[in-house]
Coordinates of C-alpha atoms in Angstrom, one line a residue:
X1 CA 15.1 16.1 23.1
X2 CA 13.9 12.6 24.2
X3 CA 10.7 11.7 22.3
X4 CA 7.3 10.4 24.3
X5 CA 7.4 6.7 23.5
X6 CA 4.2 5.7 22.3
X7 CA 2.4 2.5 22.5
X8 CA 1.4 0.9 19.2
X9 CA 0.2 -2.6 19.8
X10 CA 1.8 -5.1 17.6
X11 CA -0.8 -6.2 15.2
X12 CA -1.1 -10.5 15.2
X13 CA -2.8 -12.5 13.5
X14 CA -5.0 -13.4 16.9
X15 CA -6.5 -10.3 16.1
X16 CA -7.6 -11.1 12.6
X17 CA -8.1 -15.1 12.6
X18 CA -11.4 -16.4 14.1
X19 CA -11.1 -18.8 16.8
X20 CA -11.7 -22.1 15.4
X21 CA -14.3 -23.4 18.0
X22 CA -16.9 -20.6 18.5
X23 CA -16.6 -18.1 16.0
X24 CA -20.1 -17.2 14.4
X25 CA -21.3 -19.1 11.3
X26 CA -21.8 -16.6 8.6
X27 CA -24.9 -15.8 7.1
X28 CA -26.1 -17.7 3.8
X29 CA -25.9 -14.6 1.7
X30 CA -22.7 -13.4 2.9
X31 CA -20.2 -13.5 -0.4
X32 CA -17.0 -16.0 -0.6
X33 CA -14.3 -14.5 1.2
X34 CA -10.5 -13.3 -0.2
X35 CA -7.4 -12.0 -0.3
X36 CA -7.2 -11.2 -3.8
X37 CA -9.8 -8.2 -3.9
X38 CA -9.2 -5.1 -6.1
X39 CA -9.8 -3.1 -2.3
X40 CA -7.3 -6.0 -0.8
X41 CA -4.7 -5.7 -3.7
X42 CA -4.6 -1.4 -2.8
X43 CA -4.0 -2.0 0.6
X44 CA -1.1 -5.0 0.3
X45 CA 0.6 -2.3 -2.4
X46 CA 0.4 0.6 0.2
X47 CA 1.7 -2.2 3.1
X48 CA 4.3 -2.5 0.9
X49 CA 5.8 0.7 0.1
X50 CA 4.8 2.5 3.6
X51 CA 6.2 -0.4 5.4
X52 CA 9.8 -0.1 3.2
X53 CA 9.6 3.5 3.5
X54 CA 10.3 3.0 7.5
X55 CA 12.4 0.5 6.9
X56 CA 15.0 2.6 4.7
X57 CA 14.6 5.8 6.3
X58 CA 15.8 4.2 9.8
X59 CA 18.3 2.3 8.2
X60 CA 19.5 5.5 6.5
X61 CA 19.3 7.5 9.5
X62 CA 21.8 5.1 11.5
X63 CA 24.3 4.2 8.8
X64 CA 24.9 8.1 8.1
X65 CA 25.1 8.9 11.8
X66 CA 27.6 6.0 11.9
X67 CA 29.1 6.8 8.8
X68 CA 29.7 3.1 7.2
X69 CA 30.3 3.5 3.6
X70 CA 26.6 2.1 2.8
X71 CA 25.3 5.1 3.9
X72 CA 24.6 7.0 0.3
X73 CA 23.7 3.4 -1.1
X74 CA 20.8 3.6 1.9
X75 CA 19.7 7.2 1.1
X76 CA 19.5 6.3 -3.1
X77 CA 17.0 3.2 -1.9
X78 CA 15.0 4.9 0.3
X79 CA 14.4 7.7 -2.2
X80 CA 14.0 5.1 -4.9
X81 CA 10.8 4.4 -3.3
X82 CA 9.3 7.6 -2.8
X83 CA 9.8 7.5 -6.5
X84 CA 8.3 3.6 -6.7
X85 CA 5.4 5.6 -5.0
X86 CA 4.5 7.7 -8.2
X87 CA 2.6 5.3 -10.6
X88 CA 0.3 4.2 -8.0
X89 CA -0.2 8.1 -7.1
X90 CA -0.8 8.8 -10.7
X91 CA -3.4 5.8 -11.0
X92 CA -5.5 7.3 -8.9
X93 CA -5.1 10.9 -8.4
X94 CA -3.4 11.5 -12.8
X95 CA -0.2 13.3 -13.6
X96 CA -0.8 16.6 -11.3
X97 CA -1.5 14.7 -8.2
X98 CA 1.8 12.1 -8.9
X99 CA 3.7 15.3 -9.6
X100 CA 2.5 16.9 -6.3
X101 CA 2.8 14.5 -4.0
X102 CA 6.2 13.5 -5.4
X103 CA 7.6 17.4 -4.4
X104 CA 6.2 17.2 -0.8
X105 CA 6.7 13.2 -0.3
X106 CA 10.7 12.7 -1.7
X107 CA 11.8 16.5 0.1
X108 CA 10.8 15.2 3.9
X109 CA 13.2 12.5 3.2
X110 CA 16.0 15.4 2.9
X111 CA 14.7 16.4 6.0
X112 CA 15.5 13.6 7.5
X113 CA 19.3 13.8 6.5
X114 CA 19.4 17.3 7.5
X115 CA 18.6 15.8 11.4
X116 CA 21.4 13.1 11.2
X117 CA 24.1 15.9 10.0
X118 CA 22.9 18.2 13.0
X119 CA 22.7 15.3 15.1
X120 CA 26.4 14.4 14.2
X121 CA 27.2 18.4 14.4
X122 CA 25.3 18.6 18.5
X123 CA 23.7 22.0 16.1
X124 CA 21.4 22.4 18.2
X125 CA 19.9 25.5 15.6
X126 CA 20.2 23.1 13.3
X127 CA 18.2 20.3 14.6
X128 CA 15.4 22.6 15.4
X129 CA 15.4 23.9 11.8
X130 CA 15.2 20.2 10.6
X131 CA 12.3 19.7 13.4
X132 CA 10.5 22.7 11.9
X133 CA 10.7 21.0 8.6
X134 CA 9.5 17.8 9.6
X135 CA 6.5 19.5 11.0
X136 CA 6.0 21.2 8.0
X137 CA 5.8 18.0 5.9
X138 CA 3.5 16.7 8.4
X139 CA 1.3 19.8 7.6
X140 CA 1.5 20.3 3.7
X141 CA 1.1 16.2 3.3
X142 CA -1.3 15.8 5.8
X143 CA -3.5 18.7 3.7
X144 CA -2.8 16.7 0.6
X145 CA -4.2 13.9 1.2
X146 CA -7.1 15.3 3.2
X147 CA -7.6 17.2 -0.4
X148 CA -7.1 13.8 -2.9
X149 CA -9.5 11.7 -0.8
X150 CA -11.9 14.7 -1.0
X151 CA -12.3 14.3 2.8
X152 CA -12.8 10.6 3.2
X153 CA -9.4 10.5 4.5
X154 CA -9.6 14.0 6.7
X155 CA -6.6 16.1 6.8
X156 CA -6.4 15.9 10.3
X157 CA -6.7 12.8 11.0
X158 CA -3.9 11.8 8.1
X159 CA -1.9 14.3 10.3
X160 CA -2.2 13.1 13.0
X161 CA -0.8 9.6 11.8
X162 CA 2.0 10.8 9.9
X163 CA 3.4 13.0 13.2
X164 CA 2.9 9.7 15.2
X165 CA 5.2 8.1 12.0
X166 CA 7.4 11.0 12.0
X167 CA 7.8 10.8 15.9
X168 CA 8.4 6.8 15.8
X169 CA 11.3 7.5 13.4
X170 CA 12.9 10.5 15.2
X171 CA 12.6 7.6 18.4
X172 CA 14.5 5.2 17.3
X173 CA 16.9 7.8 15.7
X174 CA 17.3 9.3 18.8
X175 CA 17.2 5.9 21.4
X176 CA 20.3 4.4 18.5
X177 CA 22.7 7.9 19.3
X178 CA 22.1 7.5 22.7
X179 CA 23.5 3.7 22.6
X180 CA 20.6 2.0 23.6
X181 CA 20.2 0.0 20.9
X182 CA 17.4 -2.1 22.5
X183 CA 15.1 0.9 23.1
X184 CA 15.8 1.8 19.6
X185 CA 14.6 -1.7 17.9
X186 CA 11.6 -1.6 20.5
X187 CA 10.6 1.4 18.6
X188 CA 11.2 0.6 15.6
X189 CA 8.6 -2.7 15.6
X190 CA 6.4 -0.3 17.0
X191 CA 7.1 2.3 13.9
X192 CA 6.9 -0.2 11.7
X193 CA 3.7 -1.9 12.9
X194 CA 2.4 1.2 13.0
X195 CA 2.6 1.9 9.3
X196 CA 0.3 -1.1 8.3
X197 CA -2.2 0.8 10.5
X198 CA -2.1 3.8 8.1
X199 CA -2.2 1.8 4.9
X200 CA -5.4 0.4 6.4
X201 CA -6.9 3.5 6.8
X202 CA -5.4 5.4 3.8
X203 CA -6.7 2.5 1.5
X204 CA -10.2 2.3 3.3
X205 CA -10.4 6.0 2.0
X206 CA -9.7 5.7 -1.6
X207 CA -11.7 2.6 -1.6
X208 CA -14.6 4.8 -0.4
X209 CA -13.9 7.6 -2.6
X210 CA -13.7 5.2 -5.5
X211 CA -16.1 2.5 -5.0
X212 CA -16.9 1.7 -8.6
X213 CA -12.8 1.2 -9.3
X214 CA -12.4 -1.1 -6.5
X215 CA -15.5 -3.3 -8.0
X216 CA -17.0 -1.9 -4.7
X217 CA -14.9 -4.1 -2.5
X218 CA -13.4 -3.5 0.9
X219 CA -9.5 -2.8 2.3
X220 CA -10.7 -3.8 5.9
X221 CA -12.4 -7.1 5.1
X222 CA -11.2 -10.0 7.5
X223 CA -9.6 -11.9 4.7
X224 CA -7.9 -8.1 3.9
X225 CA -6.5 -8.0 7.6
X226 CA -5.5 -11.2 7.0
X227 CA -3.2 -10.6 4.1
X228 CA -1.9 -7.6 6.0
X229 CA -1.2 -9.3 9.1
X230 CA 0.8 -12.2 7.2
X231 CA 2.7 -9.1 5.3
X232 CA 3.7 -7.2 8.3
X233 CA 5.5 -10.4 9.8
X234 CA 6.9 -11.2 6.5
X235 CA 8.2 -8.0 5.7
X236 CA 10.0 -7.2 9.4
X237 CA 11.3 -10.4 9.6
X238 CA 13.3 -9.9 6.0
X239 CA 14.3 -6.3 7.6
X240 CA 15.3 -7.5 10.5
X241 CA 17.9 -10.5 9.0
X242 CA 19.0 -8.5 6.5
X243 CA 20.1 -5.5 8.8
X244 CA 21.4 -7.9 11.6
X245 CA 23.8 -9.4 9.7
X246 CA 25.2 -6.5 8.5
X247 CA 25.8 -5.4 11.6
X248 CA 27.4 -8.5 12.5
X249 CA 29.7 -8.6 9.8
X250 CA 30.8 -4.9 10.8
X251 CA 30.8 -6.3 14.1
X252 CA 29.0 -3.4 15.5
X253 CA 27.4 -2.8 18.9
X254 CA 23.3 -3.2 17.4
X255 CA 23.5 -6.7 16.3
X256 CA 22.6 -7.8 19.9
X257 CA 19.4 -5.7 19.7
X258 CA 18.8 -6.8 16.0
X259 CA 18.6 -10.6 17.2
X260 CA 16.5 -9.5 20.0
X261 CA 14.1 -8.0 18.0
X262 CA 14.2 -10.8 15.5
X263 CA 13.3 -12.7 18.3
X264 CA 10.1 -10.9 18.9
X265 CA 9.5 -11.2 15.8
X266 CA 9.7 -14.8 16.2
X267 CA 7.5 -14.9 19.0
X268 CA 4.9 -13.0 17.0
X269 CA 4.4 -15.6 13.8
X270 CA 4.2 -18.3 16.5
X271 CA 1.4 -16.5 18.6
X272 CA 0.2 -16.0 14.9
X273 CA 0.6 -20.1 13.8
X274 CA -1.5 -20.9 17.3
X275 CA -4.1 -18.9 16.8
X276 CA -4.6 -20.4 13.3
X277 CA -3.5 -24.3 13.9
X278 CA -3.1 -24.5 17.8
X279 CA -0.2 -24.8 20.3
X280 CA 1.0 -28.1 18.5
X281 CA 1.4 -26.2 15.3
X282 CA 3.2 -23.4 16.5
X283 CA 5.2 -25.7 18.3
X284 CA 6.7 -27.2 14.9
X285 CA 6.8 -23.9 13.4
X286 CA 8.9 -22.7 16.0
X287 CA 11.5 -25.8 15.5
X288 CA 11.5 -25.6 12.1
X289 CA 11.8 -21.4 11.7
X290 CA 14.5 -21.0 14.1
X291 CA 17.1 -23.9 13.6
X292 CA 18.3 -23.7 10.7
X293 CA 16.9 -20.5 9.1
X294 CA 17.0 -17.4 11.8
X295 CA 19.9 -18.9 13.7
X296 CA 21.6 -20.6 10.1
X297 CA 21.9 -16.9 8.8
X298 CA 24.4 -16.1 12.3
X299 CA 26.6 -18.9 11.1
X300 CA 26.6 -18.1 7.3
X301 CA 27.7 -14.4 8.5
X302 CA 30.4 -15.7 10.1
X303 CA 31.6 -18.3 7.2
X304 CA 31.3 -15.1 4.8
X305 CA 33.5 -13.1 7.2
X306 CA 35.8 -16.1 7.8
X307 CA 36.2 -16.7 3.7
X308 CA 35.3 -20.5 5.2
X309 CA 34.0 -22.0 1.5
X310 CA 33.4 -25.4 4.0
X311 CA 31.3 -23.6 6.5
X312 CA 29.9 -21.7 3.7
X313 CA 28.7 -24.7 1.9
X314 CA 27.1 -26.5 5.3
X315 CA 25.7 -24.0 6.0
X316 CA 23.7 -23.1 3.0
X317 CA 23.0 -27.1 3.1
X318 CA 20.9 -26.4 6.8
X319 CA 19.3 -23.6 4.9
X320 CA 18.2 -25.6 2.1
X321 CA 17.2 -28.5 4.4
X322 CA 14.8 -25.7 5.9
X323 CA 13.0 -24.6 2.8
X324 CA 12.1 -28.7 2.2
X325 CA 11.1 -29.0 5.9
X326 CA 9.2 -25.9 6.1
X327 CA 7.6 -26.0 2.9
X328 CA 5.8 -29.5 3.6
X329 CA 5.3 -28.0 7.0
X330 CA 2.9 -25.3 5.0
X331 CA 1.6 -27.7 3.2
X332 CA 0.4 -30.0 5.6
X333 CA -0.9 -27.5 7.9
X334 CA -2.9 -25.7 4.9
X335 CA -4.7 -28.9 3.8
X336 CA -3.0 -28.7 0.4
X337 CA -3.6 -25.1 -0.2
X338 CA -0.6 -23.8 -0.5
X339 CA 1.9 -26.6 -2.3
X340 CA 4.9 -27.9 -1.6
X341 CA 6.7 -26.8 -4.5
X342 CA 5.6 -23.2 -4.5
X343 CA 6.3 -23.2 -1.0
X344 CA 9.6 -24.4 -1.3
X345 CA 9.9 -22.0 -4.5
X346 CA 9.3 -19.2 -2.9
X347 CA 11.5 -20.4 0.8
X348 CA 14.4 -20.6 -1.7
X349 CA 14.1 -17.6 -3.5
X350 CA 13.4 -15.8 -0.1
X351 CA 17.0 -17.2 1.2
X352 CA 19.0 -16.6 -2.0
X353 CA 18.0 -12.7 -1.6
X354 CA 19.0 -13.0 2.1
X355 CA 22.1 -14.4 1.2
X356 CA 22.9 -12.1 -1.9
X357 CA 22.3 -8.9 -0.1
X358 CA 25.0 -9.6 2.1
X359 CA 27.7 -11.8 0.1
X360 CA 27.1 -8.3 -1.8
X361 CA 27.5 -6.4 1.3
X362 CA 30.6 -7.9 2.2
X363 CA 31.9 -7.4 -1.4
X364 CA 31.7 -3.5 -1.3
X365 CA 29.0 -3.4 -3.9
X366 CA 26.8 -1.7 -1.5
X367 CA 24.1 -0.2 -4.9
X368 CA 23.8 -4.0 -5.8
X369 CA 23.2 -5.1 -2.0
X370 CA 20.5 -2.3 -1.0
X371 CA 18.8 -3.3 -4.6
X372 CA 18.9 -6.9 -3.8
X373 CA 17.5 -5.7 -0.3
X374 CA 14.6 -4.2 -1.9
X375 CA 13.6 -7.3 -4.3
X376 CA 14.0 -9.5 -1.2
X377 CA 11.8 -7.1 1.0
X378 CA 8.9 -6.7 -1.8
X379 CA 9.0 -10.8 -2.3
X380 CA 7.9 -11.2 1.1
X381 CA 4.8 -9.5 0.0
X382 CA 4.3 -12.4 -2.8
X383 CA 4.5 -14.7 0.5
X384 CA 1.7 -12.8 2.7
X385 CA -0.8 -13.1 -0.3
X386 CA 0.1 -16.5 -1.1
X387 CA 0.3 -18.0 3.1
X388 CA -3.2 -15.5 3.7
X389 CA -5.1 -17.8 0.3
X390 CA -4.6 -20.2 1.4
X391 CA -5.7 -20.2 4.7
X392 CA -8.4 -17.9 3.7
X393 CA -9.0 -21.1 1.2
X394 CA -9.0 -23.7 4.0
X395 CA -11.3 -21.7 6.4
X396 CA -13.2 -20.0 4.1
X397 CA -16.6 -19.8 6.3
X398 CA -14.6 -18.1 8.8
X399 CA -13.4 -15.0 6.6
X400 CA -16.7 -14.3 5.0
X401 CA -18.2 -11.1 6.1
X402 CA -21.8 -11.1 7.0
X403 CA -24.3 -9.4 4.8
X404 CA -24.8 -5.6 5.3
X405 CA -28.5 -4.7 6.4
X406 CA -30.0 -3.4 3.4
X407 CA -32.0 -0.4 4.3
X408 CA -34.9 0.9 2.2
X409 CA -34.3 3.7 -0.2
X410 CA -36.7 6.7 -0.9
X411 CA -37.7 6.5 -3.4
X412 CA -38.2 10.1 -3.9
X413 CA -34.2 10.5 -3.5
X414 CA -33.2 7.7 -6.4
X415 CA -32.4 8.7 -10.0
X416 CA -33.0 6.5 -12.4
X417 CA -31.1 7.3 -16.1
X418 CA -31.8 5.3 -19.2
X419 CA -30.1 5.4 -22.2
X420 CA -29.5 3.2 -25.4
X421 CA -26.7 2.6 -27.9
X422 CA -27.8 4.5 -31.4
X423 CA -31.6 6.1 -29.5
X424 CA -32.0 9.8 -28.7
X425 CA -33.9 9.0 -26.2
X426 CA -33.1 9.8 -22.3
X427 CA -35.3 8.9 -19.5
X428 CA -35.1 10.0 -16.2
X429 CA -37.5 8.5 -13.4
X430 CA -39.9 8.8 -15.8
X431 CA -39.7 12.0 -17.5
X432 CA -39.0 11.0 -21.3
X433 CA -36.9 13.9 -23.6
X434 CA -35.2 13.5 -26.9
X435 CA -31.3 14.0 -27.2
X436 CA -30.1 15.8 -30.3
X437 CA -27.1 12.7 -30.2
X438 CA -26.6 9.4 -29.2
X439 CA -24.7 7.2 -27.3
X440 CA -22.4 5.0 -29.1
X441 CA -20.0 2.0 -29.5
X442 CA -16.2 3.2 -30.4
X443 CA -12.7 0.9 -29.6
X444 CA -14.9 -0.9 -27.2
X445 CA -16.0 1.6 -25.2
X446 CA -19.4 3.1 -25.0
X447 CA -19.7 7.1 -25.0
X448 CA -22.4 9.0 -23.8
X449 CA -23.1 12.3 -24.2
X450 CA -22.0 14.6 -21.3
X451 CA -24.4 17.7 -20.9
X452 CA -27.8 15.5 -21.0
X453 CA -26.3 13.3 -18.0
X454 CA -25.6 16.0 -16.4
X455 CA -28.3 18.8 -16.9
X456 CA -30.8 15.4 -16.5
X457 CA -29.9 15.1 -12.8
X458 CA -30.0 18.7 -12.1
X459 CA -26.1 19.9 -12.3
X460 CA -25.0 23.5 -14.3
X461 CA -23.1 23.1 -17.5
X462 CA -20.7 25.7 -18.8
X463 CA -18.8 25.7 -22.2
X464 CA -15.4 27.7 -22.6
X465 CA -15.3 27.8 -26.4
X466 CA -11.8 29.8 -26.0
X467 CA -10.4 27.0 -23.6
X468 CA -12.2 23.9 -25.4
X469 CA -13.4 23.3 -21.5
X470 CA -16.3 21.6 -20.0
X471 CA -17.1 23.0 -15.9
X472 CA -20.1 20.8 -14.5
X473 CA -21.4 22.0 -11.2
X474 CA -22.9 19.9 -9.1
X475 CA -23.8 20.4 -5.5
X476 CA -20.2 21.4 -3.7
X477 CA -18.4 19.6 -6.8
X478 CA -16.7 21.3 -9.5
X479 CA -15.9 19.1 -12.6
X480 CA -13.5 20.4 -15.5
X481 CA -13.3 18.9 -18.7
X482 CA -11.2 19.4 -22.0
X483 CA -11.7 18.5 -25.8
X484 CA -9.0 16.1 -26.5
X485 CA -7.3 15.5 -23.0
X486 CA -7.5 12.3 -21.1
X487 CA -7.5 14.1 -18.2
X488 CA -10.4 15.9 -16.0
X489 CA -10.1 18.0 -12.7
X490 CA -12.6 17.2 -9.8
X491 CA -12.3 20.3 -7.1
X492 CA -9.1 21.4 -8.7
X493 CA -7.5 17.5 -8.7
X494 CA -6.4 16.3 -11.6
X495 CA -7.6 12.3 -12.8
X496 CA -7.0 10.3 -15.4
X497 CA -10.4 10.1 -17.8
X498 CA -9.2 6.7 -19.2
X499 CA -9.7 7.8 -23.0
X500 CA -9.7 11.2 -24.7
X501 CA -12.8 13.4 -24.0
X502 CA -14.0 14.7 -27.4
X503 CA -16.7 16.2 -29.6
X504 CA -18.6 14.1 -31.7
X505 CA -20.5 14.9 -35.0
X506 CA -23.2 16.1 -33.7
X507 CA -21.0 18.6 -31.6
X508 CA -21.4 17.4 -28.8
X509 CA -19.2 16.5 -26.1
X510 CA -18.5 12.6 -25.4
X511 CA -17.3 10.7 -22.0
X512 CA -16.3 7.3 -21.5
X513 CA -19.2 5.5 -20.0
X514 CA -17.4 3.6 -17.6
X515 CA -15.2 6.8 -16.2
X516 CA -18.2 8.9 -15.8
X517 CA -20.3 6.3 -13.7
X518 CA -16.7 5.6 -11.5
X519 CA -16.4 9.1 -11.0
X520 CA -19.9 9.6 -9.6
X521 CA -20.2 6.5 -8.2
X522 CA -23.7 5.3 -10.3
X523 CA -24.4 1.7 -10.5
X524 CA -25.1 0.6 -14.1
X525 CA -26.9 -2.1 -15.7
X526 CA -26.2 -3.1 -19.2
X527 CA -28.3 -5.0 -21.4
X528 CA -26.4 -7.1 -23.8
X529 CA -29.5 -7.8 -25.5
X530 CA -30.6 -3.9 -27.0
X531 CA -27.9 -2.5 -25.8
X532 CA -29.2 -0.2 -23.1
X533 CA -27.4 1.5 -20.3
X534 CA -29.2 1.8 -17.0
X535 CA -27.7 4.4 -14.2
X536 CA -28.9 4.5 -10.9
X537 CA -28.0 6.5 -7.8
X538 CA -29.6 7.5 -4.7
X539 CA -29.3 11.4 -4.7

């Protein structure tokens, strides 16, 4: 079954860079602008491992329909990062959520396998029971993260993407059986752009879910875009090389299509170095990028294949001529910003891992290749934050964001909570009571007492003696708590409370102040003077 090509329109940095004559002057209150955000960092991690994701799953898809003798080396990497994907998970969402999205994230990529072998087999039973899987993935993951954003991602709009994903893969599975190896690389930058759309969004999300975590920062800030553009070009174009000359040391039939889309790819960071520093600067990009770096890595294929040490050795002297070149290229075009030396640090650790991945290729050692493949891909990474600060640096005016309106609160919907280290007393908009404890310093962190927060601002408190457990109702939200666990469930999901939750001497039960004002999302004011803790949130 031929899949409906869809359009996804390649994402460039003319879409993220003001135009240097015209673009609006920001405001005077509008904040300096960067790629280096808490809300920036989430979405370059997620660029990252969605992006390789794609990457290894189509690889892994074509070398087990072909067969080659990487193909198991390709199926270990690419469930190497599903696992890669469970720290970040468990950062946000604790143990239980890692744990869960682990079972339904890693099995879809069985799923894929089981397509390829009933591909291979023409099963046709067979590839409708893989199909049936696949949209059961889509399903069950879509409702997961619908469920760990608590809505701010819905569930079907995150299913919605992922069957777009799921439909971009299955196209450039099924365009590569069918031989037409052009149509199946025209997909795949399309797949692959695509997924830079859904760390976007997915980031945006837990950003707004967790505003206080993120130092209330944005994912879709220009400078943001920025850093994601500059990683999406990075990142393909490392994919790209590294699977072209694979297939052109196997001398198979894609390498053609691989060099055309490399191409394109080309074409793209040019568009993207004239939108930035005009046609003249694109011009010398375009010299510089494709003479003796895209085309230089043909040649040193073919001296590898050869055993040619001579050809070898020139042509790793072009390559090495291009990371000076290009490197003072950077620097001159970025006024200093990003250095020569770093630049030409980073050029030459970027060709060494091209190099390695498929000296190591051609060796047999296939597990060393696909993880010298991976270090290489998540450098480039490293390159798109440090290319995006430093034009973000240069052009600073041009990334800030303008001020958001601020609009006038009621004040009959803001709670106002004051507290202070070693006082019993609690007041809230006024209304003064006494606590029977008090908040208080311990390892650095400042406790307050749980039940007064939350009976103060109108929420149910329940004690489970039997279970040691804390339940908080609070509007539609549900919040479990246990004595001596670092862990809390909010609407049956599991997070991490940062330190344990425990019972104090005056029996009573004791949060971290910072988790409990993330969690809610209060903004807090602390005096260093007397050491009181203002909270306030509009209700």
């Amino acid at each position: 079954m031929k899949m409906k090509k869809l359009i996804v329109p390649m994402l460039s940095l003319t879409l993220v860079m003001p135009t240097m004559a015209g673009a609006a002057a920001p405001t005077s209150t509008a904040a300096k602008a960067s790629v280096n955000t808490p809300a920036a960092e989430l979405r370059a991690g997620l660029d990252y491992l969605l992006s390789e994701h794609f990457t290894l799953a189509v690889t892994a898809m074509t070398k087990a329909y072909d067969g080659t003798k990487d193909a198991d080396a390709a199926y270990k990497a690419l469930d190497q990062n599903a696992l890669d994907m469970q720290p970040a998970i468990a950062s946000l969402y604790g143990d239980a959520g890692a744990a869960e999205f682990e079972r339904i994230f890693r099995a879809h990529n069985q799923y894929t396998d089981d397509l390829v072998k009933a591909t291979k087999k023409k099963d046709a039973a067979a590839i409708k029971t893989a199909e049936d899987k696949v949209s059961g993935f889509v399903d069950e993951f879509g409702n997961f993260l619908g469920a760990a954003t608590e809505g701010k991602l819905p569930a079907d709009a995150a299913k919605q993407a992922i069957r777009s994903h799921e439909d971009h893969v299955q196209e450039v599975f099924e365009d590569y059986v069918a031989g037409d190896y052009k149509g199946a690389y025209e997909a795949y930058r399309k797949g692959y752009a695509e997924m830079f759309g859904i760390s976007k969004v997915l980031s945006s999300a837990i950003v707004a879910q967790m505003p206080a975590k993120f130092e209330n920062t944005k994912a879709d800030t220009k400078a943001a875009d920025l850093r994601s553009a500059l990683n999406q070009l990075a990142g393909e174009h490392f994919a790209l090389s590294a699977l072209q000359m694979q297939e052109q040391y196997d001398g198979r039939a894609a390498s053609d299509a691989l060099i055309w889309a490399e191409a394109m790819n080309t074409a793209d960071f040019k568009a993207a170095i004239a939108s930035i520093y005009g046609a003249e600067g694109a011009a010398a990009f375009e010299k510089i990028w494709v003479t003796n770096h895209v085309n230089a890595q043909a040649d040193f294929v073919t001296a590898v294949k050869n055993n040619d040490a001579a050809a070898k050795a020139a042509v790793e002297a072009r390559i090495a001529g291009f990371t000076t070149e290009f490197a003072a290229f950077l620097d001159s075009a970025t006024a200093g910003n990003l250095p020569k030396e770093a630049g030409q640090a980073a050029l030459s650790a970027h060709e060494n891992q091209v190099q390695q991945v498929l000296t190591q290729y051609a060796a047999g050692d296939y597990t060393a290749s696909y993880k010298t493949n991976r270090e290489g891909y998540k450098l480039m990474f490293g390159v798109g934050q440090a290319l995006g600060n430093a034009i973000v640096t240069q052009f600073n005016d041009k990334f800030q964001e303008a001020a958001a309106p601020t609009t006038p609160t009621d004040p009959a919907t803001m709670v106002k909570v004051w507290m202070q280290v070693g006082s019993s007393v609690l007041n809230i908009n006024g209304t003064v009571t006494k606590m029977d404890t008090e908040p208080f310093i311990w390892k650095g962190m400042t406790y307050i007492p749980l039940r007064y927060l939350s009976e103060g601002i109108g929420a149910d408190v329940k004690w489970d003696k039997k279970a040691q457990q804390v339940t908080i109702k609070a509007g539609s939200d549900t919040l479990k708590f246990w004595i001596n666990k670092d862990f809390m469930e909010v609407n049956g999901m599991k997070k991490s409370v940062g330190a344990k939750v425990f019972v104090n001497s005056d029996n009573r039960t004791v949060v971290p102040l910072r988790f409990i004002t993330e969690l809610l999302g209060w903004n807090v004011q602390w005096d260093k003077a007397d050491h009181s803790i203002t909270l306030t949130k509009a209700m």
